mmCIF file of C-alpha atoms in Angstrom:
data_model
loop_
_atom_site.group_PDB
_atom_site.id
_atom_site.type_symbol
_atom_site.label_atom_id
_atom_site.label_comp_id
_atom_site.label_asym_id
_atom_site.label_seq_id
_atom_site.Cartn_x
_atom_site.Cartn_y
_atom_site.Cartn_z
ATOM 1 C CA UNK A 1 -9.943 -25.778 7.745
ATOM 2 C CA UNK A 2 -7.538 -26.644 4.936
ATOM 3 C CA UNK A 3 -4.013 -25.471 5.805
ATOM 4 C CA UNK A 4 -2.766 -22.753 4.058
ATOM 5 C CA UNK A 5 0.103 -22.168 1.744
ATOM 6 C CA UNK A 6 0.654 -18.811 1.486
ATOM 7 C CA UNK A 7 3.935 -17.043 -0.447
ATOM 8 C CA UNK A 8 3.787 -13.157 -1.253
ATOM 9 C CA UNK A 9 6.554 -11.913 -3.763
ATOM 10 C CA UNK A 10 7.608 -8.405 -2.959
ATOM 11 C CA UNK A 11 10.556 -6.367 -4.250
ATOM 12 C CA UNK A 12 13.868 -6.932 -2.315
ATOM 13 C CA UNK A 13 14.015 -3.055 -1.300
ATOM 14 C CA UNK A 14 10.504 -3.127 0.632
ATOM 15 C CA UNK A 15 9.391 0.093 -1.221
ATOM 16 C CA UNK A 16 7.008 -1.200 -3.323
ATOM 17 C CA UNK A 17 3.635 0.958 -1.985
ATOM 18 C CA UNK A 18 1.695 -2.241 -3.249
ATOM 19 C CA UNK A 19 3.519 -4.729 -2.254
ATOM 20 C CA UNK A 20 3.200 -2.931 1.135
ATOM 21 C CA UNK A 21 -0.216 -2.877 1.216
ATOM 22 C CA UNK A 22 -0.631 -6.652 0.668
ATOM 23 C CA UNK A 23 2.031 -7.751 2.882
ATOM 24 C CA UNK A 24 -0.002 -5.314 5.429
ATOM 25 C CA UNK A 25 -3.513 -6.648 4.675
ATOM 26 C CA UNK A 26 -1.961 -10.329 5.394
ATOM 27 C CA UNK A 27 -0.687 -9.450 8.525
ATOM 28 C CA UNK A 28 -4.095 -7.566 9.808
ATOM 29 C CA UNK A 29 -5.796 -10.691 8.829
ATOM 30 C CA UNK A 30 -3.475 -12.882 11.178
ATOM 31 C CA UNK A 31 -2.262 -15.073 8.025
ATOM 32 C CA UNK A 32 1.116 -16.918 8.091
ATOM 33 C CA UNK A 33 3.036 -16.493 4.693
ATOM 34 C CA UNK A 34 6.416 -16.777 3.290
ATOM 35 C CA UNK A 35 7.886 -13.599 2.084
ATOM 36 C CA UNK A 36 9.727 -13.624 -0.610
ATOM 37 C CA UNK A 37 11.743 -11.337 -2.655
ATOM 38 C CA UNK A 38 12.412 -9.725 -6.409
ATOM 39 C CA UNK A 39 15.231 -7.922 -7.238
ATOM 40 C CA UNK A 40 13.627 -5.072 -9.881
ATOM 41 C CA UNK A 41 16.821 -3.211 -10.376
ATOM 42 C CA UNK A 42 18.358 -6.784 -11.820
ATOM 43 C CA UNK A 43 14.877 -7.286 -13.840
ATOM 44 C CA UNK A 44 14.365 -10.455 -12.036
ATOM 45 C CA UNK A 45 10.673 -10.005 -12.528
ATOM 46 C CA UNK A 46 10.817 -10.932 -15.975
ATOM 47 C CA UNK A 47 12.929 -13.810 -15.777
ATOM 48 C CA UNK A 48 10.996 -17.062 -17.024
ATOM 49 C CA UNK A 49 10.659 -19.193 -13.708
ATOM 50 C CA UNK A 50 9.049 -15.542 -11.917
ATOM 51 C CA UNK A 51 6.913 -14.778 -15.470
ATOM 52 C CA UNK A 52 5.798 -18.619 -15.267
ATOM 53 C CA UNK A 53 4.225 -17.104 -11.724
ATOM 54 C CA UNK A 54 3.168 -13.679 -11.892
ATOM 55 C CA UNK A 55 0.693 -13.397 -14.955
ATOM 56 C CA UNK A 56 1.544 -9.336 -15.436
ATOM 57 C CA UNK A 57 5.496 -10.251 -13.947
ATOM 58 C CA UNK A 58 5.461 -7.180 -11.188
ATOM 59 C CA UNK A 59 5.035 -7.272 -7.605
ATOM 60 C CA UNK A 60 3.507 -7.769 -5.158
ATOM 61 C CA UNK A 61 2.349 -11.774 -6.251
ATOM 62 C CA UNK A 62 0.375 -13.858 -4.200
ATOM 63 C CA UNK A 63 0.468 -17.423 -4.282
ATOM 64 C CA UNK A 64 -2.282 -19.121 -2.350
ATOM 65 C CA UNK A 65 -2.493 -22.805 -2.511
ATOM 66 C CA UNK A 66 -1.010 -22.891 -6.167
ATOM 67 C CA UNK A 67 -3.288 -20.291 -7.860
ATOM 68 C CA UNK A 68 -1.323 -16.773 -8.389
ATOM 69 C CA UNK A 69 -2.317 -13.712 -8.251
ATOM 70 C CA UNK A 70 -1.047 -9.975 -9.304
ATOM 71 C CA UNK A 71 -1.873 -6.010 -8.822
ATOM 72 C CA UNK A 72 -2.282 -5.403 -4.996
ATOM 73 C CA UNK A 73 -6.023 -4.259 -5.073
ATOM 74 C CA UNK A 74 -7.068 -7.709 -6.683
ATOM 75 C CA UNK A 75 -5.117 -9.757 -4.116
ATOM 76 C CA UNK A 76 -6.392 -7.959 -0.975
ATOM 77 C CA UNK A 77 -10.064 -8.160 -2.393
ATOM 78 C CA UNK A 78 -9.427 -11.380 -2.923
ATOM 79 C CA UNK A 79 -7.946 -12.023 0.415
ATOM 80 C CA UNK A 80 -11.290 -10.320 2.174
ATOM 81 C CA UNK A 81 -13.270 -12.887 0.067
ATOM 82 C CA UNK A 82 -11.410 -15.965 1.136
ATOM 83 C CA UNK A 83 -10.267 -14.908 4.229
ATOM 84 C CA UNK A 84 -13.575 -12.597 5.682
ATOM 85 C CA UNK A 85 -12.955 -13.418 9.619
ATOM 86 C CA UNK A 86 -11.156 -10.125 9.752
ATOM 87 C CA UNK A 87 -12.340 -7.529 7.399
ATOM 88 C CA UNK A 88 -9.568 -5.394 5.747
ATOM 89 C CA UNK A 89 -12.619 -3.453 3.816
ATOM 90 C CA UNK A 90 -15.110 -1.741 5.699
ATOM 91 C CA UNK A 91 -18.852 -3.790 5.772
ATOM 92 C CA UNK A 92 -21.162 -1.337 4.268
ATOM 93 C CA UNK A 93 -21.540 -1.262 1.351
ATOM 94 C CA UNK A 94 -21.135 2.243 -0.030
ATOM 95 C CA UNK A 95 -18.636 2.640 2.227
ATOM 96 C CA UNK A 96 -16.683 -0.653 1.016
ATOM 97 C CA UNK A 97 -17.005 1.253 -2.751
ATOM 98 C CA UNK A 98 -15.428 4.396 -1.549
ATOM 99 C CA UNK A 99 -12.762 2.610 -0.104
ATOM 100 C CA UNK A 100 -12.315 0.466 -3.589
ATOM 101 C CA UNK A 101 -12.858 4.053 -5.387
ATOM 102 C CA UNK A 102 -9.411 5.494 -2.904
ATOM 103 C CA UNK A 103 -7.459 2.486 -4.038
ATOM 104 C CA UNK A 104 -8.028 3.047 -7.967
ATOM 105 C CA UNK A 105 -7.886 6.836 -7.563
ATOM 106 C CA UNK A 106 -4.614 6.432 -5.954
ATOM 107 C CA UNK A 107 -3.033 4.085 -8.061
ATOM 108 C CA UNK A 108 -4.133 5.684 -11.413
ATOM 109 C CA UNK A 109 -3.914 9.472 -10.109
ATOM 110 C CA UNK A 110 -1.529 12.147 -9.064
ATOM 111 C CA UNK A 111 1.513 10.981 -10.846
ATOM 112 C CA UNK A 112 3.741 13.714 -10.583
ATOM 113 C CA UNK A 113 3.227 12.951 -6.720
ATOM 114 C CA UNK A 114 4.809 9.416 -7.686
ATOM 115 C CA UNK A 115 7.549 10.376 -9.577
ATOM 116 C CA UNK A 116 9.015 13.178 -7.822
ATOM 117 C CA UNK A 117 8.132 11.908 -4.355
ATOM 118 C CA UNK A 118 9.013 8.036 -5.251
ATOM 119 C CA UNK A 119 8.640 5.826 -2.414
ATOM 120 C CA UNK A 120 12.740 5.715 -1.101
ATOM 121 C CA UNK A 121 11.683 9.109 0.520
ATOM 122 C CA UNK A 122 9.871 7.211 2.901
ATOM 123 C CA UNK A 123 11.983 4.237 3.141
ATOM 124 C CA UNK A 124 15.260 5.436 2.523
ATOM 125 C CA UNK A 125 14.949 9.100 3.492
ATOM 126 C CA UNK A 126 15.634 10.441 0.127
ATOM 127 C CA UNK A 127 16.049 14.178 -0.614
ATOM 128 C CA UNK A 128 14.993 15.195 -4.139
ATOM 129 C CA UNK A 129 14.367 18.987 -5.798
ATOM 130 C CA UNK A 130 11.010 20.472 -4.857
ATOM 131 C CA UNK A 131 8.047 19.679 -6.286
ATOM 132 C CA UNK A 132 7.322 21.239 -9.884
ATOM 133 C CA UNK A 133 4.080 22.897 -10.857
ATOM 134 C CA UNK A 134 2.461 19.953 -12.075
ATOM 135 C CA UNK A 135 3.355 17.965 -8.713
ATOM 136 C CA UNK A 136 2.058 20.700 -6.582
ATOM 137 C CA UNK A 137 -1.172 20.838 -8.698
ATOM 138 C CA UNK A 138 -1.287 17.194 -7.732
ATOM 139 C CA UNK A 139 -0.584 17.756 -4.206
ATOM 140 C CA UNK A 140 -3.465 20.483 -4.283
ATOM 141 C CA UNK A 141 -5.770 17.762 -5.657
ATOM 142 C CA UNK A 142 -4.890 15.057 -2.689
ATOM 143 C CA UNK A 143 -5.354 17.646 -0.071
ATOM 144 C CA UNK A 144 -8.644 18.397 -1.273
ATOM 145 C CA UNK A 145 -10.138 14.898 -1.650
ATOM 146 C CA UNK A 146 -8.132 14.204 1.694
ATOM 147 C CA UNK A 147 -9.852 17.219 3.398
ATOM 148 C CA UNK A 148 -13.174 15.731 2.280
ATOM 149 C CA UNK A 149 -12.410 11.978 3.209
ATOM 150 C CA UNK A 150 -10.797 11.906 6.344
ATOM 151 C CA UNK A 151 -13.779 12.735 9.286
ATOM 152 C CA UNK A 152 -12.621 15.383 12.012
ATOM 153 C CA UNK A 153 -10.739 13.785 14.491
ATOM 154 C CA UNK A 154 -11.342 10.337 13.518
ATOM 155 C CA UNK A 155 -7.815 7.664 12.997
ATOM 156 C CA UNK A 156 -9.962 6.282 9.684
ATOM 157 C CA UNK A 157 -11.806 7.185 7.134
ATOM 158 C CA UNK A 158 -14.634 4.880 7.295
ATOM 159 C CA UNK A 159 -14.840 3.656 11.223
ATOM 160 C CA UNK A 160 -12.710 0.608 11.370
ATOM 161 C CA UNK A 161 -9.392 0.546 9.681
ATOM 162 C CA UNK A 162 -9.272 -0.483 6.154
ATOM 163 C CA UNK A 163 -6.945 -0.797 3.838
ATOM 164 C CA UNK A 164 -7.676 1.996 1.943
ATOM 165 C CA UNK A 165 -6.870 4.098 5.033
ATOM 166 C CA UNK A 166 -3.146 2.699 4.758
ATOM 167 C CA UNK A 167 -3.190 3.473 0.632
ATOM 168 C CA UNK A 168 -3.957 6.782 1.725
ATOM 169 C CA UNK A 169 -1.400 7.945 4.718
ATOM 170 C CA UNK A 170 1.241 6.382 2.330
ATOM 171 C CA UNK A 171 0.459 8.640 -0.261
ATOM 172 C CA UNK A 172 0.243 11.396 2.270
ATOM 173 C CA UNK A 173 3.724 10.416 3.755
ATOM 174 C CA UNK A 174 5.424 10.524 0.040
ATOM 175 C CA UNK A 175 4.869 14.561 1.288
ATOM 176 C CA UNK A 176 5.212 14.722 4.908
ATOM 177 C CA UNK A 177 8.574 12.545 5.302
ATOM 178 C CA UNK A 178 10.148 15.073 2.441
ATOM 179 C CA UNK A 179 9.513 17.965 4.691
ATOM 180 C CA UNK A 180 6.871 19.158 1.771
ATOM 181 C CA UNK A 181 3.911 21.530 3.623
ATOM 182 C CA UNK A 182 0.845 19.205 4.209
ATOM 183 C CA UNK A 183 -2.227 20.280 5.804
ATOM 184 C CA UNK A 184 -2.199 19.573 9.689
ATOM 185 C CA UNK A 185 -5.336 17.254 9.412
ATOM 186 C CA UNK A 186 -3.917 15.407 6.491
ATOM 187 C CA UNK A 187 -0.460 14.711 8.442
ATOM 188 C CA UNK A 188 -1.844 13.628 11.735
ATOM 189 C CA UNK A 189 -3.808 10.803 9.875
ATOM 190 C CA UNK A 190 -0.615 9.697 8.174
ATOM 191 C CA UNK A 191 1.520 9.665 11.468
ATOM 192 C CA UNK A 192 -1.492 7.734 13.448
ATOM 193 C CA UNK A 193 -1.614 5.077 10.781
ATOM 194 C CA UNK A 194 1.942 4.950 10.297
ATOM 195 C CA UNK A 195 1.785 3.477 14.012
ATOM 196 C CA UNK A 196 -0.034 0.234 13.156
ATOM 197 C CA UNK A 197 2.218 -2.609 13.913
ATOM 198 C CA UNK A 198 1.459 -4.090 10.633
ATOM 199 C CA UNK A 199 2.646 -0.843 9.015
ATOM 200 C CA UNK A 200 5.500 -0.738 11.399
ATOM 201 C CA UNK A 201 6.600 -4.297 10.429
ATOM 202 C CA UNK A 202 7.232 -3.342 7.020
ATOM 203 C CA UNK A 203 8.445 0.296 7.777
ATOM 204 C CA UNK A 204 11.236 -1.664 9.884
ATOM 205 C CA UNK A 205 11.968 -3.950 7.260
ATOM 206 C CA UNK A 206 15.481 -4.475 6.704
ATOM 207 C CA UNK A 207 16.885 -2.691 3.381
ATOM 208 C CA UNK A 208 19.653 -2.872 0.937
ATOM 209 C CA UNK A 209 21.845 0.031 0.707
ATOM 210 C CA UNK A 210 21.244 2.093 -2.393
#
């Protein structure tokens, strides 16, 4: 097999929730990669040698063999194409498009989650104001599609672990690790994935100070 050259750009903080998710997907797939970093706070994703690289000049970017790719759901589905030996989405097929259908939701949805529950509560420990009514509606709206997703006492939602099931717990953990009230079911899926040793790799990352 051709060897690979494999670079992921992340930001230099490790909180990125996508950039997490990729750099979690390589390691579950047993691919060697050099990790670099972006400094966001400095802009450096828009400087011209990173825009040359990153066609929409965020992270995470993956560089495979020369061709570069950005937005974390496209690289890990294109990492299961090119890389299939171990499966980071489940096999059937409906369940493959829920798991696709978790991703989107989560990335497009439940905002107010993401803003006042940003992601240096769970990396950095950060205490913010309680959630406001439109961030609780939010929360509402999680706990109900999480209610109906995760099986009883099951570690993932679809069988084998997926990537989706990561996406998920680190939503869920934007709420637990603030001390916000969570349903018991939803936290104890969060807390077993959070074990992973991928996860755990990138949870131990070493950070900047703020």
């Amino acid at each position: 097999m051709q060897k690979q050259d494999i670079k992921l750009y992340v930001d230099s903080q490790f909180t990125s929730p996508y950039a997490m998710s990729v750099f979690v997907t390589l390691h579950e797939k047993g691919l060697d990669f050099d990790l670099l970093t972006v400094d966001l706070e400095a802009d450096a994703q828009h400087a011209p040698d990173y825009a040359a690289t990153s066609l929409t000049q965020r992270v995470p970017t993956l560089v495979h063999n020369g061709f570069a790719l950005s937005e974390s759901s496209a690289i890990t589905e294109y990492l299961e194409e090119v890389f299939p030996q171990q499966a980071v989405y489940p096999k059937d097929t409906h369940a493959r498009a829920r798991a696709r259908q978790v991703q989107a939701w989560i990335r497009s949805a439940l905002m107010p989650i993401r803003v006042e529950r940003n992601t240096q509560v769970i990396f950095y420990g950060k205490k913010l104001a309680p959630l406001s009514d439109a961030a609780k509606a939010a929360a509402a709206q999680l706990f109900l599609v999480g209610e109906s997703l995760i099986p009883d006492n099951a570690e993932n939602l679809f069988g084998d672990w997926s990537v989706a099931d990561l996406d998920l717990a680190l939503m869920i953990n934007r709420l637990v690790l603030h001390g916000d009230q969570v349903p018991e079911k939803l936290a104890r899926f969060a807390a077993q994935q959070w074990q992973r040793p991928a996860v755990q790799l990138w949870v131990n990352q070493a950070r900047p100070a703020l």
